[in-house]
Amino acid sequence: MTNGTAALSIRRVAIDTFREHVAYLHRDCTAVRAEGFQALSKVEVSGNGATILAVLNVVDDECIVGPTELGLSEEAFASLGLPAGHAASLQHAEPPASIAALHRKIAGERLSHDDLHGIIRDIAGMRYTKIELAAFVVAANQFEMDRDEVLHLTDAMIAAGRRLDWRQEVRGGPVVDKHCIGGIPGNRTSMLVVPIVAAHGMLIPKTSSRAITSPAGTADTMELLAHVDLPFERLAQIVRETGGCLAWGGTADLSPADDVLIAVERPLGIDSPGQMVASILSKKIAAGSTHLVLDIPVGPSAKVRSMPEAQRLKKLFEYVATRLQLQIDVVITDGRQPIGRGIGPVLEARDVMQVLENDPGAPMDLRQKALRLAGRVIEFDPDVRGGDGFAIARDILDSGRALAKMNQIIDAQGRRPFDWQAPPLAPLSFEVSAPTDGVVTAIDNLAIARIAQLAGAPKAAGAGIELLCRLGERVRAGEPLYRVFARFDADLEYARRKAAADPGCRVGAAGELPRDFTAHPNGTES
């Protein structure tokens, strides 16, 4: 039908469908019968010149939507931009133009530049249902993309969104960034690198993701200190004023297809190498960065388990980055255990502020790793000699200039009250203790992260884990290894059961310690 159904009255349905447009019709609506609409049909909703695509749900309860109404989920209502009660019509939607390319990828075929640009345009245009999105994510993971497919995917994700341009500000100088591929709980180095590098005088527009499969992302932790949902123009203004930012990329319309894909990858727990490279590099290039330090942690329970795997991923990042005119410095780091003491937004924010405040009790591993990475970023400065970056970064941190810059960035983004000396931890807790005397020989990143998630992190900001031990430390039987915090009784019980089944910390003899992967001559300094 070309003109759609007779006009229906828009009703805002207060359901968060997270990155998916959903429309609701009552089963007794004439359109359901006359037009043959069925649940999960893809429909085109139109009104007053505005149009969106949505997935249809059919309901029987008039409390949700009546027979003469068209219900729209929160996401769909916001995208259509019309007030409740306004007239709208709907019709069957045409399949996305790229659906044939999707089917070929599901069959294991290699996709071309045009294929991937078409798929990403349709994903960014919200023309794919969650089912179709899941099919693409799984197919791209199962039939691993070759390096040219990853290049095309990255380029397509950049082209689908807006780009920040800093040429006038830097006049040929570098625009820098730092990123970690993730998988290491508590690894909040970005919140230290950004103020250190910005205090050095370099432009560092840092956009970060929220947690995908972890107890907290940089954006989740920074959100305790300042607003991170910054629109495109405001983000640009803050960077021009302060030299840096720590923002969530989802509201700035930078690589919008990536945010849609992340919404599917999160529940599936998928983070394939090709999609990881495209996701990270597209966000960096869209943010206007010309130089990037990339952290790849390696360890028995990290995302990357071996040095050969790290080298393959390093080469893939370098191949794609070089062809998109992004200078990249890949740093392979020790991923055998979490970084810092806190796992979960509140505990991680406390760690960061302790380091910035030069508090004697600050976690030294977080401080040292942040200084090393910040030093590598600072060495992109043509006036800095190679090898001098670490000392420059340390001076900026020790002098208090990094803290002053962080406060400037927080104020510019919109400060939120947070007392790191009395952080708002979740009220319920329990401890996991060493079963015997010995040495801590393993701390499983995946198991520890899962316990923190079951305790409620990152949704319950004060939930998570406080680590009380490190690899190689000697402990006595009954001595606490870590403390778990939860807001709700049910979350506490879920975390307790998981910790009982697999505590994530092993105590044994010193000879059982895993070797440091980054001690390899092609490791950390590669």
XYZ file of C-alpha atoms in Angstrom:
526
model
C 0.000 0.000 0.000
C 1.613 3.285 -1.093
C -0.037 5.809 1.193
C -0.178 3.671 4.314
C -3.073 3.066 6.698
C -5.720 5.530 7.705
C -4.393 7.989 10.261
C -3.832 6.595 13.737
C -3.195 8.603 16.886
C 0.385 8.381 18.195
C 0.731 7.081 21.734
C 4.017 7.157 23.617
C 4.635 3.733 25.136
C 7.049 4.018 28.063
C 9.226 1.029 27.131
C 12.965 1.341 26.592
C 13.772 -0.875 23.592
C 17.464 0.145 23.564
C 18.619 1.112 20.099
C 15.590 -0.382 18.336
C 12.440 1.280 17.019
C 9.334 -0.654 18.067
C 5.729 0.133 17.079
C 2.631 -1.254 18.819
C -0.820 -1.948 17.326
C -3.860 -3.391 19.071
C -5.007 -6.724 17.671
C -8.425 -5.170 16.941
C -6.926 -2.294 14.953
C -8.400 -2.365 11.426
C -4.899 -2.045 9.993
C -3.869 -5.355 11.530
C -6.673 -7.148 9.736
C -6.883 -5.161 6.505
C -3.171 -4.825 5.795
C -2.041 -8.190 7.102
C 0.396 -6.800 9.666
C 1.877 -9.471 11.910
C 4.022 -9.351 15.009
C 7.706 -8.719 14.150
C 6.766 -7.275 10.741
C 8.954 -4.386 9.656
C 6.846 -1.253 9.158
C 7.355 2.315 7.980
C 5.792 4.936 10.255
C 5.071 8.366 8.746
C 3.633 11.649 9.969
C 4.051 15.316 9.066
C 6.909 14.539 6.675
C 8.887 12.484 9.209
C 9.492 8.758 8.697
C 11.043 5.956 10.727
C 11.282 2.200 10.321
C 10.146 0.018 13.200
C 9.477 -3.559 14.250
C 5.790 -4.209 14.967
C 4.453 -5.730 18.188
C 0.763 -6.695 18.378
C -0.913 -6.263 21.793
C -4.237 -7.223 23.364
C -4.221 -4.787 26.287
C -5.843 -1.391 25.636
C -3.860 -0.026 28.576
C -0.846 -0.230 26.259
C -2.467 0.934 23.034
C -6.074 1.183 21.828
C -7.553 0.037 18.492
C -7.253 3.520 16.935
C -3.775 4.245 18.273
C -0.239 3.646 17.097
C 2.107 3.022 20.006
C 5.784 3.952 19.769
C 8.552 2.861 22.112
C 10.693 5.557 23.747
C 13.397 5.221 21.077
C 10.901 5.308 18.193
C 8.915 8.195 19.697
C 12.050 10.298 20.102
C 13.257 9.531 16.560
C 9.936 10.371 14.882
C 9.810 13.658 16.782
C 6.037 14.128 16.780
C 3.913 14.794 19.884
C 1.552 12.255 21.427
C -1.851 12.446 19.768
C -0.466 13.520 16.402
C -1.742 11.612 13.384
C 0.516 9.021 11.777
C 0.178 6.184 9.303
C 2.127 3.035 8.655
C 2.790 0.653 5.813
C 4.852 -2.421 5.123
C 8.514 -1.495 4.899
C 10.680 -2.523 1.995
C 13.619 -4.790 2.955
C 16.896 -2.908 3.414
C 18.798 -2.535 0.152
C 21.768 -4.356 1.701
C 19.867 -7.461 2.801
C 21.295 -9.543 -0.067
C 24.828 -8.701 1.086
C 23.902 -9.741 4.625
C 22.648 -13.096 3.333
C 25.931 -13.619 1.477
C 27.906 -12.969 4.665
C 25.685 -15.424 6.548
C 26.677 -17.960 3.851
C 30.348 -17.242 4.563
C 31.169 -15.102 1.514
C 33.684 -12.254 1.462
C 32.011 -8.834 1.205
C 33.153 -5.939 -0.984
C 33.625 -2.238 -0.217
C 30.139 -1.461 -1.591
C 28.538 -4.390 0.271
C 29.831 -3.226 3.652
C 29.067 0.438 3.016
C 25.503 -0.571 2.154
C 25.101 -2.693 5.293
C 26.479 0.026 7.565
C 24.298 2.730 5.950
C 21.232 0.603 6.633
C 22.334 -0.168 10.198
C 22.947 3.522 10.932
C 19.575 4.332 9.356
C 17.882 1.896 11.797
C 16.664 -0.240 8.863
C 17.809 -3.503 10.457
C 15.878 -5.343 13.121
C 17.694 -6.753 16.141
C 17.394 -10.198 14.539
C 19.120 -9.005 11.357
C 21.759 -7.166 13.392
C 22.465 -10.296 15.419
C 22.788 -12.279 12.190
C 25.418 -9.838 10.891
C 27.382 -9.815 14.166
C 27.391 -13.610 14.410
C 28.254 -14.122 10.715
C 31.129 -11.616 10.884
C 32.403 -13.463 13.953
C 31.936 -16.996 12.626
C 33.365 -16.264 9.158
C 36.222 -14.011 10.252
C 36.620 -10.980 8.002
C 39.887 -10.613 6.118
C 41.914 -7.430 6.527
C 40.390 -5.682 3.507
C 36.885 -6.421 4.758
C 37.875 -4.902 8.113
C 39.264 -1.860 6.274
C 36.017 -1.451 4.307
C 33.918 -1.948 7.464
C 35.916 0.702 9.322
C 35.674 3.159 6.432
C 31.926 2.529 6.165
C 31.387 3.151 9.881
C 33.256 6.466 9.642
C 31.254 7.524 6.567
C 27.914 6.816 8.274
C 28.403 9.479 10.980
C 29.783 12.944 11.595
C 33.478 13.833 11.938
C 35.226 16.346 14.137
C 37.803 18.554 12.432
C 40.625 20.081 14.468
C 42.858 21.356 11.646
C 42.298 24.977 12.614
C 43.180 24.276 16.270
C 46.333 22.208 15.748
C 47.578 23.729 12.450
C 49.241 20.551 11.279
C 50.103 19.212 14.733
C 48.932 15.853 16.054
C 45.472 15.201 17.508
C 46.056 12.288 19.843
C 44.161 9.525 21.600
C 44.742 6.409 23.673
C 42.587 3.296 23.720
C 42.618 -0.175 25.251
C 40.942 -3.160 23.598
C 39.383 -4.017 26.984
C 39.007 -7.227 28.922
C 41.031 -6.150 31.980
C 38.854 -5.148 34.969
C 39.676 -1.823 36.619
C 41.897 -0.632 33.755
C 40.920 3.064 33.950
C 44.137 4.477 32.498
C 42.278 6.719 30.008
C 40.956 8.869 32.862
C 44.582 9.582 33.789
C 46.128 9.766 30.327
C 43.653 12.399 29.086
C 44.345 15.044 31.770
C 48.112 14.379 31.671
C 48.291 14.741 27.889
C 45.927 17.741 27.802
C 48.019 19.417 30.521
C 51.053 18.921 28.254
C 49.219 21.030 25.688
C 48.137 18.384 23.183
C 44.586 17.966 21.896
C 43.026 14.658 23.054
C 39.291 14.295 22.229
C 38.615 11.025 24.066
C 35.288 9.310 23.381
C 34.640 6.019 25.131
C 32.105 3.232 25.171
C 29.962 2.087 28.021
C 30.532 -1.434 29.311
C 29.897 -4.175 26.746
C 30.968 -7.324 28.599
C 32.728 -5.690 31.577
C 31.679 -4.351 35.010
C 32.391 -0.772 33.847
C 33.562 1.186 30.835
C 35.405 4.496 30.932
C 32.139 6.344 30.240
C 30.377 4.527 33.115
C 33.119 5.557 35.551
C 33.554 9.134 34.277
C 29.773 9.599 34.549
C 30.128 9.640 38.338
C 32.335 12.724 38.078
C 30.766 14.599 35.148
C 28.177 14.401 32.385
C 29.330 12.204 29.500
C 26.283 12.392 27.202
C 27.608 15.330 25.195
C 26.115 16.373 21.838
C 28.466 16.911 18.905
C 28.745 20.698 19.155
C 29.217 20.725 22.946
C 31.900 18.035 22.789
C 33.833 20.085 20.240
C 33.515 23.229 22.348
C 34.808 21.475 25.495
C 37.860 20.118 23.681
C 38.642 23.578 22.299
C 38.319 25.071 25.800
C 40.229 22.442 27.793
C 42.284 20.444 25.311
C 40.480 17.206 26.075
C 37.304 15.413 27.096
C 36.141 12.077 28.499
C 32.764 11.549 26.851
C 30.473 8.771 25.713
C 30.586 8.577 21.922
C 26.943 7.557 21.532
C 25.389 11.035 21.748
C 27.917 12.775 19.498
C 26.816 10.858 16.358
C 30.381 9.660 15.762
C 30.280 6.259 14.031
C 26.572 5.744 14.955
C 26.415 2.269 13.416
C 28.941 1.103 15.998
C 26.620 2.081 18.846
C 23.808 0.064 17.248
C 26.081 -2.964 16.819
C 27.331 -2.699 20.403
C 23.714 -2.975 21.589
C 23.643 -6.445 19.990
C 27.203 -7.485 20.832
C 26.640 -6.814 24.550
C 23.984 -9.516 25.196
C 25.713 -11.938 22.810
C 29.085 -11.397 24.471
C 30.734 -11.182 21.028
C 33.781 -9.010 20.374
C 35.398 -10.419 17.211
C 38.794 -9.061 16.076
C 37.443 -7.480 12.880
C 34.543 -5.751 14.584
C 36.840 -4.671 17.431
C 39.286 -3.019 15.021
C 36.501 -1.310 13.057
C 34.756 -0.138 16.208
C 37.865 1.372 17.806
C 39.441 2.942 14.732
C 36.191 4.352 13.338
C 35.514 6.167 16.617
C 39.061 7.562 16.779
C 39.092 8.815 13.195
C 35.562 10.228 13.490
C 36.710 12.131 16.583
C 39.422 13.745 14.454
C 42.415 11.901 15.893
C 45.554 11.627 13.767
C 47.713 9.657 16.245
C 46.692 6.769 18.523
C 48.382 4.729 21.256
C 46.635 1.352 21.460
C 46.938 -0.908 24.522
C 46.640 -4.671 23.906
C 46.829 -6.536 27.252
C 47.940 -10.173 27.023
C 47.308 -12.822 29.655
C 45.718 -16.217 30.382
C 42.280 -14.662 31.004
C 42.574 -11.492 28.895
C 40.854 -11.033 25.517
C 44.211 -11.848 23.912
C 45.779 -14.982 25.430
C 49.126 -15.327 23.627
C 51.880 -13.262 22.081
C 51.307 -14.651 18.545
C 47.623 -13.684 18.820
C 48.618 -10.197 20.030
C 51.017 -9.780 17.114
C 48.309 -10.783 14.602
C 45.900 -8.272 16.103
C 48.629 -5.606 16.189
C 49.293 -6.101 12.467
C 45.570 -5.885 11.658
C 45.241 -2.605 13.568
C 48.343 -1.248 11.832
C 47.135 -2.302 8.364
C 43.744 -0.607 8.707
C 45.034 2.476 10.552
C 47.807 3.142 8.043
C 45.421 3.021 5.077
C 43.077 5.460 6.816
C 45.948 7.887 7.550
C 45.972 7.263 11.298
C 49.422 6.921 12.898
C 49.248 4.130 15.478
C 51.602 2.954 18.238
C 50.526 -0.473 19.519
C 51.696 -1.271 23.064
C 51.401 -4.884 24.282
C 50.986 -4.906 28.068
C 50.702 -7.321 30.989
C 47.105 -8.589 31.186
C 47.555 -11.336 33.788
C 45.403 -9.576 36.396
C 43.123 -6.554 36.932
C 44.640 -3.058 37.096
C 44.037 -1.010 40.237
C 42.043 -2.149 43.242
C 38.516 -1.199 42.198
C 36.212 -3.033 39.795
C 32.933 -1.221 39.229
C 32.264 2.510 38.571
C 32.524 3.917 42.130
C 35.577 1.872 43.104
C 37.324 2.673 39.812
C 36.574 6.398 40.165
C 38.138 6.271 43.639
C 41.292 4.684 42.203
C 41.559 7.373 39.521
C 41.116 10.248 41.949
C 43.650 8.751 44.378
C 46.236 8.694 41.583
C 45.413 12.239 40.451
C 45.575 13.496 44.043
C 48.966 11.754 44.525
C 47.469 9.986 47.521
C 49.981 7.642 49.236
C 47.406 4.848 49.121
C 46.804 5.124 45.378
C 47.178 1.868 43.388
C 50.712 1.987 41.991
C 50.049 -0.390 39.098
C 47.353 1.932 37.731
C 49.627 4.956 38.185
C 52.617 3.333 36.483
C 50.664 1.962 33.527
C 48.916 5.314 32.962
C 52.268 7.123 33.038
C 53.782 4.702 30.515
C 50.861 5.107 28.130
C 50.672 8.881 28.602
C 54.406 9.039 27.919
C 53.948 7.199 24.621
C 51.189 9.642 23.635
C 53.315 12.668 24.590
C 56.096 11.341 22.355
C 53.826 12.054 19.360
C 54.724 15.695 20.089
C 57.421 16.541 17.503
C 59.226 18.634 20.145
C 59.603 15.655 22.524
C 62.532 13.277 22.081
C 61.735 9.564 22.025
C 62.043 8.067 25.501
C 61.391 11.345 27.339
C 57.600 10.989 27.501
C 57.440 9.025 30.744
C 59.407 11.622 32.725
C 57.301 14.448 31.293
C 54.069 12.605 32.182
C 55.339 11.868 35.713
C 56.208 15.542 36.280
C 52.744 16.639 35.117
C 51.097 14.167 37.503
C 53.363 14.823 40.498
C 53.092 18.618 40.153
C 49.278 18.583 40.352
C 48.836 19.874 36.794
C 47.016 16.685 35.765
C 44.549 17.078 38.662
C 43.957 20.739 37.736
C 43.321 19.761 34.124
C 40.962 16.949 35.160
C 38.978 19.415 37.295
C 38.795 21.795 34.332
C 37.466 19.010 32.088
C 34.968 17.884 34.760
C 33.663 21.450 35.205
C 33.362 21.917 31.438
C 31.407 18.671 31.013
C 29.213 19.408 34.044
C 30.467 18.369 37.465
C 28.640 15.789 39.536
C 29.258 15.475 43.278
C 31.652 12.637 44.101
C 33.708 12.309 47.276
C 36.489 9.817 46.553
C 37.450 9.748 50.230
C 33.938 8.577 51.170
C 32.661 6.969 47.955
C 29.001 5.869 47.777
C 29.609 2.124 47.892
C 26.720 -0.321 47.765
C 25.589 -1.205 51.327
C 25.824 -5.024 51.197
C 29.117 -6.893 51.109
C 30.993 -10.137 51.694
C 34.629 -11.202 51.539
C 36.335 -14.059 49.723
C 39.268 -15.421 51.737
C 42.386 -17.457 50.991
C 41.722 -21.184 51.542
C 45.346 -21.928 52.583
C 48.664 -20.265 53.233
C 50.604 -19.564 50.048
C 51.161 -17.158 47.171
C 48.489 -15.662 44.903
C 49.315 -17.495 41.677
C 46.374 -16.476 39.469
C 43.660 -13.836 39.292
C 41.146 -14.698 36.570
C 39.996 -11.509 34.826
C 36.873 -13.139 33.406
C 35.761 -14.731 36.685
C 36.389 -11.564 38.718
C 34.556 -9.436 36.141
C 31.608 -11.832 36.144
C 31.318 -11.726 39.945
C 31.349 -7.913 39.826
C 28.635 -7.941 37.150
C 26.461 -10.329 39.146
C 26.875 -7.980 42.127
C 25.240 -5.285 40.001
C 28.050 -3.392 38.233
C 27.874 -1.180 36.238
C 24.122 -0.495 36.559
C 24.432 -0.195 40.327
C 27.362 2.228 40.343
C 28.434 1.390 43.912
C 28.516 -2.350 43.254
C 31.664 -4.240 42.371
C 34.840 -5.685 43.822
C 37.665 -4.246 45.889
C 40.805 -6.324 45.307
C 42.936 -6.857 48.408
C 45.693 -8.972 46.823
C 48.001 -8.998 43.781
C 49.805 -11.723 41.866
C 52.822 -12.981 43.748
C 51.696 -11.726 47.162
C 51.967 -14.104 50.096
C 48.698 -14.666 51.994
C 47.601 -16.646 55.033
C 44.589 -18.944 55.274
C 41.462 -16.900 56.050
C 43.017 -13.619 54.882
C 40.583 -11.737 52.563
C 41.509 -11.772 48.867
C 38.758 -9.370 47.798
C 35.552 -7.755 48.983
C 32.294 -7.755 46.988
C 29.733 -4.915 47.213
C 26.082 -5.121 46.094
C 23.016 -2.917 46.414
C 20.389 -5.659 46.473
C 20.128 -8.941 48.393
C 19.498 -10.928 45.207
C 22.596 -9.505 43.498
C 24.682 -10.257 46.577
C 23.474 -13.861 46.562
C 24.177 -14.301 42.817
C 27.715 -12.979 43.331
C 28.224 -15.148 46.411
C 27.206 -18.301 44.540
C 29.510 -17.493 41.634
C 32.423 -16.748 43.987
C 31.826 -20.020 45.822
C 31.875 -21.967 42.556
C 34.839 -20.094 41.091
C 36.471 -17.427 43.283
C 38.716 -16.233 40.449
C 41.821 -16.178 42.712
C 44.130 -19.148 43.162
C 46.588 -19.607 46.013
C 49.519 -21.973 45.573
C 53.300 -22.140 45.342
C 55.420 -19.342 43.885
C 56.541 -21.583 41.030
C 52.971 -21.711 39.709
C 52.940 -18.003 38.791
C 52.206 -17.394 35.079
C 54.997 -15.717 33.153
C 54.715 -12.082 32.054
C 53.819 -12.274 28.358
C 55.130 -8.747 27.764
C 58.654 -9.725 28.841
C 59.060 -11.052 25.271
C 61.433 -8.826 23.254
C 58.597 -8.151 20.792
C 56.158 -7.350 23.593
C 55.786 -4.146 25.539
C 58.222 -2.091 23.488
C 56.899 -3.232 20.122
